[in-house]
Coordinates of C-alpha atoms and ligand atoms in Angstrom, one line a residue:
M1 CA -146.1 -69.4 52.2
V2 CA -148.1 -66.6 53.7
K3 CA -151.1 -64.8 52.3
M4 CA -150.1 -61.3 51.5
S5 CA -150.5 -58.6 48.8
G6 CA -148.0 -57.9 46.1
S7 CA -147.1 -54.6 47.8
Q8 CA -146.5 -56.3 51.2
A9 CA -144.3 -58.9 49.4
L10 CA -142.4 -56.1 47.8
I11 CA -141.7 -54.4 51.1
Q12 CA -140.7 -57.7 52.7
G13 CA -138.5 -58.5 49.8
L14 CA -136.8 -55.1 50.1
W15 CA -136.3 -55.5 53.8
S16 CA -134.8 -58.9 53.3
E17 CA -132.3 -57.4 50.9
G18 CA -131.2 -55.1 53.7
V19 CA -133.0 -52.0 52.4
R20 CA -133.5 -49.5 55.2
A21 CA -134.0 -46.3 53.2
I22 CA -136.0 -45.6 50.1
F23 CA -135.9 -42.2 48.2
G24 CA -139.1 -41.5 46.3
I25 CA -142.4 -39.6 45.6
P26 CA -145.8 -41.4 45.8
G27 CA -148.6 -41.1 43.2
G28 CA -151.7 -42.9 41.9
Q29 CA -150.1 -46.1 40.5
I30 CA -147.7 -46.8 43.4
M31 CA -150.1 -46.0 46.2
P32 CA -150.6 -49.6 47.3
V33 CA -146.8 -49.9 47.9
Y34 CA -146.8 -46.7 49.9
D35 CA -149.7 -48.1 51.9
A36 CA -147.7 -51.2 52.7
L37 CA -144.6 -49.0 53.5
Y38 CA -146.7 -47.3 56.2
D39 CA -146.5 -50.5 58.3
S40 CA -142.8 -51.0 57.7
E41 CA -139.6 -49.9 59.4
I42 CA -138.0 -48.8 56.2
R43 CA -137.3 -45.1 56.2
H44 CA -138.8 -43.2 53.3
I45 CA -137.2 -40.0 52.2
L46 CA -139.6 -37.8 50.3
A47 CA -137.7 -36.2 47.5
R48 CA -139.1 -33.1 45.9
H49 CA -138.4 -34.3 42.3
E50 CA -137.9 -37.9 41.1
Q51 CA -134.6 -37.0 39.4
C52 CA -133.3 -36.2 42.8
A53 CA -134.7 -39.4 44.3
A54 CA -132.6 -41.4 41.7
H55 CA -129.5 -39.3 42.4
M56 CA -130.0 -39.8 46.1
A57 CA -130.2 -43.6 45.6
D58 CA -127.0 -43.3 43.5
G59 CA -125.1 -41.3 46.1
Y60 CA -126.2 -43.8 48.7
A61 CA -124.9 -46.6 46.5
R62 CA -121.6 -45.0 45.8
A63 CA -120.9 -44.1 49.4
S64 CA -121.9 -47.5 50.8
G65 CA -121.3 -50.0 48.1
H66 CA -124.8 -51.3 48.5
P67 CA -127.6 -50.7 46.0
G68 CA -129.7 -47.6 46.6
V69 CA -133.4 -47.7 46.0
C70 CA -135.7 -45.1 44.5
M71 CA -139.4 -45.2 43.8
A72 CA -141.9 -43.3 41.7
T73 CA -145.3 -43.5 40.3
S74 CA -146.1 -44.3 36.6
G75 CA -145.9 -41.8 33.7
P76 CA -144.3 -38.5 34.8
G77 CA -142.9 -40.0 38.0
A78 CA -141.1 -42.7 36.0
T79 CA -139.9 -40.3 33.3
N80 CA -138.5 -37.9 35.9
L81 CA -136.3 -40.8 37.1
V82 CA -134.7 -41.1 33.7
T83 CA -131.8 -38.7 34.1
G84 CA -130.9 -40.2 37.4
I85 CA -131.0 -43.7 36.0
A86 CA -128.9 -42.8 33.0
T87 CA -126.4 -41.1 35.3
A88 CA -126.1 -44.3 37.4
Y89 CA -125.8 -46.4 34.3
A90 CA -123.0 -44.3 32.8
D91 CA -121.0 -44.6 36.1
S92 CA -121.8 -48.3 36.8
S93 CA -123.7 -47.5 40.0
P94 CA -126.1 -50.1 41.5
I95 CA -129.5 -48.6 42.0
V96 CA -132.9 -50.4 42.0
A97 CA -135.7 -48.2 40.7
I98 CA -139.3 -49.3 41.5
T99 CA -142.1 -47.8 39.4
G100 CA -145.8 -48.1 39.5
Q101 CA -147.6 -48.9 36.3
V102 CA -151.3 -48.7 35.3
A103 CA -153.3 -51.9 36.0
K104 CA -152.8 -54.7 33.5
P105 CA -156.2 -54.3 31.8
F106 CA -155.3 -50.7 31.0
I107 CA -151.8 -51.3 29.6
G108 CA -151.7 -50.2 25.9
K109 CA -155.0 -48.3 26.3
D110 CA -153.5 -44.8 26.7
A111 CA -154.7 -44.8 30.3
F112 CA -154.1 -41.8 32.5
Q113 CA -150.3 -41.6 33.3
E114 CA -149.5 -44.6 31.3
C115 CA -146.2 -44.8 29.6
D116 CA -143.9 -47.5 28.4
T117 CA -141.4 -47.2 31.2
I118 CA -139.6 -50.4 30.3
G119 CA -139.3 -49.2 26.7
I120 CA -137.9 -45.9 27.8
V121 CA -135.3 -47.1 30.2
T122 CA -134.1 -50.3 28.5
P123 CA -131.1 -48.6 26.9
I124 CA -130.0 -47.0 30.2
T125 CA -130.5 -49.9 32.6
K126 CA -128.6 -53.2 33.1
Y127 CA -131.9 -55.0 33.3
T128 CA -135.6 -54.4 33.7
L129 CA -138.4 -56.6 35.2
Q130 CA -142.2 -56.4 35.2
P131 CA -143.8 -58.9 37.5
M132 CA -147.3 -59.8 36.2
E133 CA -148.6 -61.6 39.3
A134 CA -148.2 -60.7 42.9
N135 CA -146.4 -63.9 43.7
E136 CA -143.7 -63.1 41.1
I137 CA -142.6 -59.9 43.0
P138 CA -140.2 -61.4 45.6
E139 CA -138.3 -63.3 43.0
A140 CA -138.2 -60.1 40.8
I141 CA -136.8 -58.1 43.7
K142 CA -134.1 -60.7 44.4
K143 CA -133.1 -60.8 40.8
A144 CA -133.0 -57.0 40.7
F145 CA -130.6 -56.7 43.6
L146 CA -128.4 -59.6 42.3
I147 CA -128.1 -58.1 38.9
A148 CA -127.7 -54.5 40.1
S149 CA -124.8 -55.3 42.5
T150 CA -122.8 -58.1 40.8
G151 CA -120.6 -58.2 37.8
R152 CA -120.4 -54.7 36.4
P153 CA -123.0 -53.0 38.6
G154 CA -125.7 -50.8 37.2
P155 CA -129.3 -49.7 37.5
V156 CA -132.2 -52.2 37.4
L157 CA -135.8 -51.1 37.1
V158 CA -138.8 -53.0 38.4
D159 CA -142.1 -51.8 36.9
I160 CA -145.2 -53.1 38.8
P161 CA -148.8 -52.7 37.5
R162 CA -151.2 -51.5 40.1
D163 CA -153.4 -54.6 40.2
V164 CA -150.2 -56.7 40.7
Q165 CA -149.4 -54.5 43.8
T166 CA -152.9 -55.1 45.2
G167 CA -153.3 -58.8 44.2
V168 CA -153.3 -61.2 47.2
S169 CA -151.7 -64.6 47.0
D170 CA -149.8 -67.2 48.9
I171 CA -146.3 -65.8 48.7
S172 CA -142.9 -66.7 50.1
I173 CA -139.6 -64.7 50.0
P174 CA -136.9 -66.9 48.4
D175 CA -133.4 -67.0 49.9
K176 CA -131.6 -67.4 46.6
V177 CA -132.4 -66.8 43.0
E178 CA -130.8 -67.9 39.7
V179 CA -130.9 -65.8 36.6
R180 CA -130.7 -67.9 33.6
G181 CA -127.7 -67.0 31.4
Y182 CA -126.3 -64.5 33.9
K183 CA -122.9 -65.5 35.0
P184 CA -120.5 -62.6 35.4
H185 CA -117.0 -63.8 34.6
V186 CA -114.9 -63.5 37.6
K187 CA -111.7 -65.5 37.6
P188 CA -108.8 -64.5 35.3
H189 CA -106.9 -67.0 33.3
P190 CA -103.7 -67.9 35.2
L191 CA -101.5 -67.7 32.1
Q192 CA -102.7 -64.2 31.4
I193 CA -101.9 -63.1 35.0
E194 CA -98.3 -64.6 34.5
R195 CA -98.0 -62.7 31.3
A196 CA -99.2 -59.4 32.8
A197 CA -96.7 -59.8 35.7
D198 CA -93.8 -60.5 33.2
L199 CA -94.8 -57.5 31.0
L200 CA -94.8 -55.2 34.1
L201 CA -91.6 -56.6 35.5
N202 CA -89.7 -56.3 32.2
A203 CA -90.9 -52.8 31.5
D204 CA -88.5 -49.8 32.2
K205 CA -91.4 -47.4 32.8
P206 CA -94.4 -49.4 34.2
M207 CA -97.4 -47.3 35.1
I208 CA -100.9 -48.0 36.6
W209 CA -104.2 -46.4 35.5
S210 CA -106.8 -47.1 38.1
G211 CA -110.5 -46.5 37.6
G212 CA -113.9 -46.7 39.2
G213 CA -113.9 -50.5 38.8
V214 CA -111.1 -50.7 41.5
I215 CA -113.4 -48.8 43.9
I216 CA -116.4 -51.0 43.1
A217 CA -114.3 -54.2 43.6
N218 CA -113.0 -52.8 47.0
A219 CA -109.5 -53.6 45.5
A220 CA -107.6 -50.4 46.5
P221 CA -105.3 -52.3 48.9
Q222 CA -104.2 -54.8 46.3
L223 CA -103.6 -52.0 43.7
R224 CA -101.5 -50.1 46.2
A225 CA -99.4 -53.2 47.0
I226 CA -98.7 -53.8 43.3
A227 CA -97.8 -50.1 42.8
E228 CA -95.4 -50.2 45.8
L229 CA -93.7 -53.4 44.7
L230 CA -93.2 -52.2 41.1
L231 CA -92.5 -48.6 42.2
A232 CA -95.0 -47.8 39.4
P233 CA -96.6 -44.4 39.4
V234 CA -100.4 -44.4 39.6
V235 CA -102.8 -42.2 37.6
T236 CA -106.6 -42.5 37.9
S237 CA -109.7 -41.7 35.9
L238 CA -111.9 -38.9 37.2
I239 CA -114.3 -41.5 38.8
G240 CA -111.3 -43.5 40.0
K241 CA -110.1 -40.7 42.3
G242 CA -109.7 -42.4 45.7
S243 CA -108.8 -45.9 44.3
F244 CA -105.2 -44.9 45.2
P245 CA -104.4 -42.3 47.9
E246 CA -103.6 -39.1 46.2
N247 CA -101.2 -38.1 49.0
H248 CA -99.1 -41.2 48.3
P249 CA -95.6 -40.5 46.8
L250 CA -96.5 -42.6 43.7
S251 CA -99.7 -40.8 43.0
L252 CA -99.9 -38.5 40.1
G253 CA -103.6 -37.8 40.2
P254 CA -106.2 -38.1 37.4
I255 CA -105.4 -38.0 33.7
G256 CA -107.6 -36.5 31.0
M257 CA -109.0 -33.3 29.7
H258 CA -109.0 -31.7 33.2
G259 CA -106.5 -34.0 34.7
R260 CA -103.2 -33.2 36.5
P261 CA -100.5 -32.1 34.1
E262 CA -98.0 -34.4 35.8
A263 CA -100.3 -37.4 35.2
N264 CA -101.0 -36.5 31.6
K265 CA -97.3 -35.9 30.9
M266 CA -96.1 -39.2 32.4
V267 CA -98.8 -41.4 30.8
C268 CA -97.4 -40.2 27.5
E269 CA -94.0 -41.6 28.5
T270 CA -94.8 -45.1 29.9
D271 CA -93.8 -48.3 28.1
C272 CA -96.3 -50.6 29.9
L273 CA -99.7 -49.4 31.2
L274 CA -101.7 -51.6 33.5
A275 CA -105.3 -50.2 33.1
V276 CA -107.7 -51.5 35.7
G277 CA -111.4 -51.0 35.9
V278 CA -111.4 -48.1 33.4
R279 CA -113.4 -47.7 30.3
F280 CA -111.0 -45.7 28.2
S281 CA -113.3 -42.7 28.1
D282 CA -112.4 -40.1 25.6
R283 CA -112.3 -37.5 28.4
S284 CA -109.5 -39.5 30.0
T285 CA -107.5 -40.5 27.0
G286 CA -107.8 -37.6 24.6
R287 CA -107.4 -38.7 21.0
F288 CA -107.5 -42.5 21.1
E289 CA -104.9 -42.9 18.4
E290 CA -102.3 -40.9 20.4
F291 CA -103.0 -42.5 23.8
C292 CA -100.1 -44.6 25.0
Q293 CA -99.0 -45.2 21.4
D294 CA -95.7 -46.8 22.3
A295 CA -96.8 -48.7 25.4
S296 CA -98.0 -52.3 25.9
I297 CA -101.4 -52.0 27.5
I298 CA -102.8 -54.6 29.9
H299 CA -106.5 -54.0 30.4
I300 CA -108.4 -55.7 33.3
D301 CA -112.2 -55.3 33.4
I302 CA -115.2 -57.5 34.4
D303 CA -117.2 -56.3 31.4
P304 CA -115.8 -58.0 28.3
A305 CA -117.6 -55.3 26.2
E306 CA -115.0 -52.8 27.5
L307 CA -112.0 -54.6 26.2
G308 CA -110.9 -53.1 22.9
K309 CA -114.0 -50.9 22.7
N310 CA -112.0 -47.7 22.4
K311 CA -108.4 -48.8 22.4
K312 CA -107.1 -52.3 21.6
P313 CA -105.1 -53.6 24.6
N314 CA -102.1 -56.0 24.1
L315 CA -103.3 -58.1 26.9
P316 CA -107.1 -58.1 27.6
I317 CA -108.1 -59.8 30.9
V318 CA -111.8 -60.3 31.7
A319 CA -112.1 -60.7 35.4
D320 CA -113.3 -59.4 38.7
V321 CA -110.8 -56.7 39.4
G322 CA -110.3 -57.7 43.0
I323 CA -109.5 -61.4 42.2
A324 CA -107.3 -60.4 39.2
L325 CA -105.3 -57.9 41.3
N326 CA -104.9 -60.5 44.1
E327 CA -103.5 -63.0 41.7
L328 CA -101.3 -60.4 39.9
L329 CA -99.9 -59.3 43.3
A330 CA -99.1 -62.9 44.1
A331 CA -97.4 -63.5 40.7
I332 CA -95.3 -60.3 41.0
K333 CA -94.3 -61.3 44.6
R334 CA -93.1 -64.6 43.4
K335 CA -90.8 -63.0 40.9
L336 CA -89.7 -59.8 42.7
A337 CA -88.7 -59.3 46.3
K338 CA -88.0 -55.6 46.3
R339 CA -87.3 -53.1 43.6
E340 CA -84.6 -50.5 44.0
E341 CA -85.2 -47.0 42.9
T342 CA -85.2 -46.6 39.1
A343 CA -84.7 -43.7 36.8
W344 CA -88.5 -43.9 36.2
S345 CA -89.4 -43.7 39.9
K346 CA -87.0 -40.8 40.2
R347 CA -88.8 -39.1 37.4
V348 CA -92.0 -39.3 39.4
E349 CA -90.5 -37.2 42.2
E350 CA -89.1 -34.8 39.7
I351 CA -92.3 -34.2 37.8
K352 CA -94.3 -33.9 41.1
E353 CA -91.8 -31.3 42.3
Q354 CA -92.4 -29.4 39.1
F355 CA -96.2 -29.3 39.3
Q356 CA -97.6 -30.0 42.7
N357 CA -97.1 -26.8 44.4
S358 CA -97.8 -24.7 41.4
S359 CA -101.1 -23.1 40.3
F360 CA -99.9 -23.3 36.7
G361 CA -99.9 -19.5 36.6
E362 CA -99.1 -16.8 39.1
S363 CA -100.7 -17.0 42.5
K364 CA -103.4 -19.6 43.4
G365 CA -106.8 -18.1 42.8
Y366 CA -109.8 -18.1 45.2
Q367 CA -111.4 -21.3 43.8
P368 CA -108.4 -23.6 44.1
Q369 CA -107.9 -22.1 47.6
I370 CA -111.4 -23.0 48.6
V371 CA -111.0 -26.5 47.3
E372 CA -107.7 -27.0 49.1
K373 CA -109.2 -25.6 52.3
I374 CA -112.1 -28.1 52.1
R375 CA -109.5 -30.9 51.9
E376 CA -107.5 -29.5 54.7
I377 CA -110.5 -29.4 57.0
L378 CA -112.5 -32.5 56.0
P379 CA -111.3 -35.7 57.6
S380 CA -110.0 -38.3 55.1
N381 CA -113.3 -40.3 55.4
G382 CA -115.4 -37.1 54.8
I383 CA -117.3 -37.3 51.5
L384 CA -117.1 -34.7 48.7
T385 CA -119.7 -34.7 45.9
T386 CA -119.5 -32.3 43.0
E387 CA -121.8 -30.9 40.4
V388 CA -120.7 -30.5 36.8
G389 CA -118.8 -27.6 35.4
K390 CA -115.7 -25.7 36.6
N391 CA -116.6 -26.7 40.1
Q392 CA -116.0 -30.4 39.2
M393 CA -112.7 -29.6 37.5
W394 CA -111.4 -27.5 40.3
G395 CA -112.2 -30.5 42.5
E396 CA -110.5 -32.8 40.0
L397 CA -107.3 -30.8 40.0
Y398 CA -107.0 -29.6 43.6
Y399 CA -108.9 -32.0 45.9
K400 CA -106.7 -34.9 46.9
V401 CA -108.9 -38.0 47.6
I402 CA -107.4 -40.3 50.2
E403 CA -110.0 -43.1 50.6
P404 CA -112.3 -44.9 48.2
R405 CA -116.0 -43.9 48.1
T406 CA -115.3 -40.4 49.4
W407 CA -115.4 -38.7 46.0
I408 CA -118.7 -38.8 44.3
T409 CA -119.2 -37.2 40.9
S410 CA -121.0 -37.7 37.6
T411 CA -118.4 -38.6 35.1
G412 CA -120.0 -40.6 32.4
L413 CA -123.1 -38.5 31.8
G414 CA -121.8 -35.3 33.4
T415 CA -125.1 -34.4 35.0
M416 CA -125.5 -30.9 36.4
G417 CA -127.7 -31.1 39.5
F418 CA -126.3 -34.5 40.6
G419 CA -124.1 -33.5 43.4
F420 CA -126.5 -32.1 45.9
P421 CA -129.0 -35.0 45.9
A422 CA -126.1 -37.5 45.7
A423 CA -124.7 -35.8 48.8
V424 CA -128.1 -36.3 50.6
G425 CA -128.0 -40.0 49.7
A426 CA -124.4 -40.3 50.8
K427 CA -125.2 -38.7 54.1
V428 CA -128.1 -41.2 54.6
A429 CA -125.6 -44.0 54.0
K430 CA -122.9 -42.5 56.2
P431 CA -124.6 -40.3 58.8
D432 CA -121.4 -40.0 60.9
V433 CA -119.2 -38.4 58.3
P434 CA -119.4 -34.9 57.0
V435 CA -120.7 -34.7 53.5
V436 CA -120.1 -31.7 51.3
D437 CA -121.3 -30.8 47.8
L438 CA -119.0 -28.6 45.7
A439 CA -121.4 -26.7 43.4
G440 CA -121.7 -24.1 40.7
D441 CA -124.6 -21.8 40.9
G442 CA -126.1 -23.2 37.7
S443 CA -126.0 -26.8 38.9
F444 CA -127.3 -26.0 42.3
R445 CA -130.3 -24.2 40.9
M446 CA -131.3 -27.4 39.1
T447 CA -131.9 -29.5 42.2
E448 CA -131.8 -26.9 45.0
N449 CA -135.3 -28.1 46.2
S450 CA -133.5 -30.9 47.9
L451 CA -132.9 -28.4 50.7
A452 CA -136.5 -29.1 51.8
V453 CA -135.5 -32.8 52.1
C454 CA -132.5 -32.0 54.2
V455 CA -134.5 -29.8 56.6
D456 CA -137.5 -32.1 56.8
E457 CA -135.5 -35.3 57.2
H458 CA -132.6 -33.8 59.3
I459 CA -129.9 -34.6 56.8
P460 CA -127.2 -32.0 57.4
V461 CA -125.1 -31.7 54.3
T462 CA -123.1 -28.7 53.4
V463 CA -123.3 -27.1 49.9
V464 CA -120.4 -24.8 48.9
I465 CA -121.4 -22.7 45.9
L466 CA -118.7 -21.3 43.7
N467 CA -121.0 -18.6 42.6
N468 CA -119.8 -16.9 39.3
S469 CA -123.3 -15.9 38.2
S470 CA -122.7 -17.9 35.1
L471 CA -122.7 -21.3 33.4
G472 CA -119.0 -21.1 34.0
M473 CA -117.7 -24.0 32.1
V474 CA -119.6 -23.2 29.0
E475 CA -118.5 -19.6 29.3
Q476 CA -114.9 -20.7 29.5
W477 CA -115.2 -22.6 26.3
Q478 CA -116.9 -19.7 24.6
R479 CA -114.1 -17.5 25.8
L480 CA -111.4 -19.8 24.5
F481 CA -112.9 -21.4 21.5
H482 CA -115.8 -19.2 20.3
D483 CA -114.2 -15.8 20.2
R484 CA -115.8 -14.6 23.4
R485 CA -119.3 -14.8 21.9
Y486 CA -121.1 -15.4 25.2
S487 CA -124.3 -17.1 24.2
A488 CA -126.8 -17.9 26.9
V489 CA -124.4 -18.3 29.8
K490 CA -125.1 -15.4 32.1
L491 CA -127.2 -16.5 35.1
S492 CA -128.8 -13.4 36.3
G493 CA -132.0 -13.7 38.4
S494 CA -130.6 -16.1 40.9
P495 CA -131.9 -15.6 44.4
D496 CA -129.7 -14.6 47.3
F497 CA -128.5 -18.1 48.3
V498 CA -128.1 -17.2 51.9
K499 CA -131.7 -16.1 52.1
L500 CA -132.8 -19.1 50.0
A501 CA -131.2 -21.5 52.5
E502 CA -132.9 -19.6 55.4
A503 CA -136.2 -19.7 53.6
Y504 CA -136.0 -23.5 53.6
G505 CA -135.1 -23.5 57.3
A506 CA -131.5 -24.3 56.5
Q507 CA -128.4 -22.2 57.4
G508 CA -126.8 -19.8 55.0
F509 CA -123.4 -18.1 55.0
R510 CA -121.5 -15.9 52.6
A511 CA -117.7 -16.2 52.3
Q512 CA -115.8 -13.4 50.6
S513 CA -112.3 -14.4 51.5
I514 CA -110.5 -17.6 52.3
E515 CA -110.4 -16.6 56.0
E516 CA -114.2 -16.2 56.1
F517 CA -114.6 -19.4 54.2
E518 CA -112.5 -21.4 56.7
K519 CA -114.5 -20.1 59.6
V520 CA -117.9 -20.8 58.2
F521 CA -117.0 -24.1 56.7
K522 CA -115.7 -25.4 60.0
E523 CA -119.0 -24.4 61.6
A524 CA -121.0 -25.9 58.7
I525 CA -119.6 -29.4 58.8
K526 CA -120.2 -29.6 62.5
S527 CA -123.7 -28.2 62.3
D528 CA -126.8 -30.4 62.6
V529 CA -128.7 -28.5 59.9
A530 CA -128.0 -28.3 56.2
T531 CA -125.8 -25.3 55.3
V532 CA -125.3 -23.4 52.1
I533 CA -122.1 -21.4 51.8
D534 CA -122.3 -18.9 49.0
C535 CA -118.8 -18.0 47.7
P536 CA -118.9 -15.1 45.1
V537 CA -116.1 -15.8 42.6
A538 CA -114.9 -14.2 39.5
P539 CA -116.4 -15.6 36.3
E540 CA -113.1 -14.9 34.5
E541 CA -111.1 -17.3 36.7
D542 CA -110.8 -20.2 34.3
V543 CA -109.8 -23.8 35.0
F544 CA -106.3 -24.5 33.7
P545 CA -104.5 -26.6 32.7
F546 CA -106.6 -28.5 30.3
V547 CA -106.4 -30.5 27.2
P548 CA -108.6 -29.1 24.4
P549 CA -111.3 -31.4 23.0
G550 CA -110.1 -33.6 20.2
R551 CA -106.4 -33.3 21.1
G552 CA -103.9 -35.7 22.6
L553 CA -102.9 -35.7 26.3
K554 CA -99.6 -34.0 25.6
D555 CA -101.3 -30.9 24.2
I556 CA -101.9 -29.3 27.6
L557 CA -103.0 -25.6 27.8
Y558 CA -101.7 -23.8 30.8
G559 CA -103.5 -20.6 30.2
A560 CA -105.7 -18.6 27.8
E561 CA -102.7 -17.3 25.9
S562 CA -101.8 -20.9 24.7
A563 CA -105.4 -21.6 23.5
Ligands
TPP1 C1 -128.2 -31.3 33.0 C2 -127.1 -30.6 32.2 N1 -127.4 -29.6 31.4 C3 -126.4 -29.0 30.7 C4 -125.1 -29.4 30.8 C5 -124.0 -28.7 30.0 N2 -123.1 -28.0 30.9 C6 -121.9 -28.5 31.3 S1 -121.1 -27.5 32.4 C7 -122.3 -26.3 32.4 C8 -122.2 -25.1 33.2 C9 -122.2 -25.4 34.6 O1 -122.5 -24.2 35.3 P1 -122.4 -24.1 36.9 O2 -123.2 -25.2 37.5 O3 -122.8 -22.7 37.3 O4 -120.9 -24.4 37.2 P2 -119.5 -23.6 36.9 O5 -119.1 -24.2 35.6 O6 -119.9 -22.2 36.8 O7 -118.7 -24.0 38.0 C10 -123.3 -26.7 31.5 C11 -124.5 -25.9 31.2 C12 -124.8 -30.5 31.7 N3 -123.6 -31.0 31.9 N4 -125.8 -31.0 32.4

């Protein structure tokens, strides 16, 4: 036991959890913590908006696999974190948010900058804690990290009243902590694994659907081994891109509204689907009733709440995805030495042939070309984040992700403004790899102030803006489904993005052709300052193919004429 303040205990607790970077903004009710931070070796990255601090922590977590930490003061600081916390929650990303709160005697008195942070975030966090004495802080921090990073990961918020931060007590930092009632189920039942193996081996058209849970569990190698043994094609969810190398012969890419047509077509044909670490999102499945109607579905997930939530599986398995896939691989190996090519595996080649080199129309437009060029130039461990809109969908269709944790995008909440701060967080986690945000002009404008953070903190990320002077995705939907009644989508009044970057002290380029883009992009990812590349693109260049909302995966639109 050592005499220290609650704030000192917090900083020590964070340090002992391995925290070396915090993203945040100070304010009145968190100042004692910032004072203690002054004496610590933890790097503090001053965000320019708390929403960005939360997205930075999220990007850090997704790139590294370790919880990211964000911090804010009470009231508006805490409420500004909300979109970032909800984004992390929807995508099962482990962040720990620390907020200041008014001193205990002021709670419930409508004090300056008081708000019920715990009440606000309870539906969008995995857990919340509010230590009420200084000596409770170390245990609260340990619990926060344990809960955020185990089982199905997610955000945890620790709200600390100001007088608890300043209170001095005899405090020790525990090595271990137990959370009563919290026991994430990890081991699958052996009989279920045997059954899953039999179902897959007896199927004529086995297929794997791999999701974000495979990435979280670091289980990509096991998944690949199973696919190769079974000669089963693999499709992913949008967030699951990277759980199976998209340049692998068995990869068909992502399914869903903006998925690859070959993936959507083949998933309609399978007779046995192994769905791993996916949540059967409507964006992936289209109409639930039509999804894999004639297939047996095996669903493995660590969160029992996911099994049967949207689609009832024939074989539900609650388990840590890594352990379950290890055991499934062993079971399949016991029963099958090598599988010869089948009609189904030949169909994979055939369908890929049909679609992979096609732009689904005439010639490939500028935006797919840019996305493919990024892939060509970035090394396989380079990280691409995206915003939300057409930019994300071009990425989904044309950017082949090779390694886990190199594709970071907001899929559950679909948060515009996520990609740039997430890229900053990812670059802090992985300073040696190039990190690029693929943006739309609308999304970039929501969090462009992170340019100040990049310059100030020497975090050289590259932002590629597909600049169509419009809220493009909404415009596309208005074009296709609302009779071209363009309501509130034209983004006039944007600054010159090259000059904007320069005004922040970053670097700006404009690329009007693919040749120009190639040249400046190569320069940008090697540069030691943040770079914005403004690519003027045509607003009418729409993203196709896609499955219209409310339809089944077989109803693919290849162009405006089929809408
Ligand atoms: C914070 C937030 N507000 C609104 C939306 C709804 N929305 C989805 S896509 C989109 C347009 C995106 O425009 P832009 O960032 O310019 O990208 P583009 O589609 O043009 O590539 C909008 C407004 C959203 N997803 N997130």
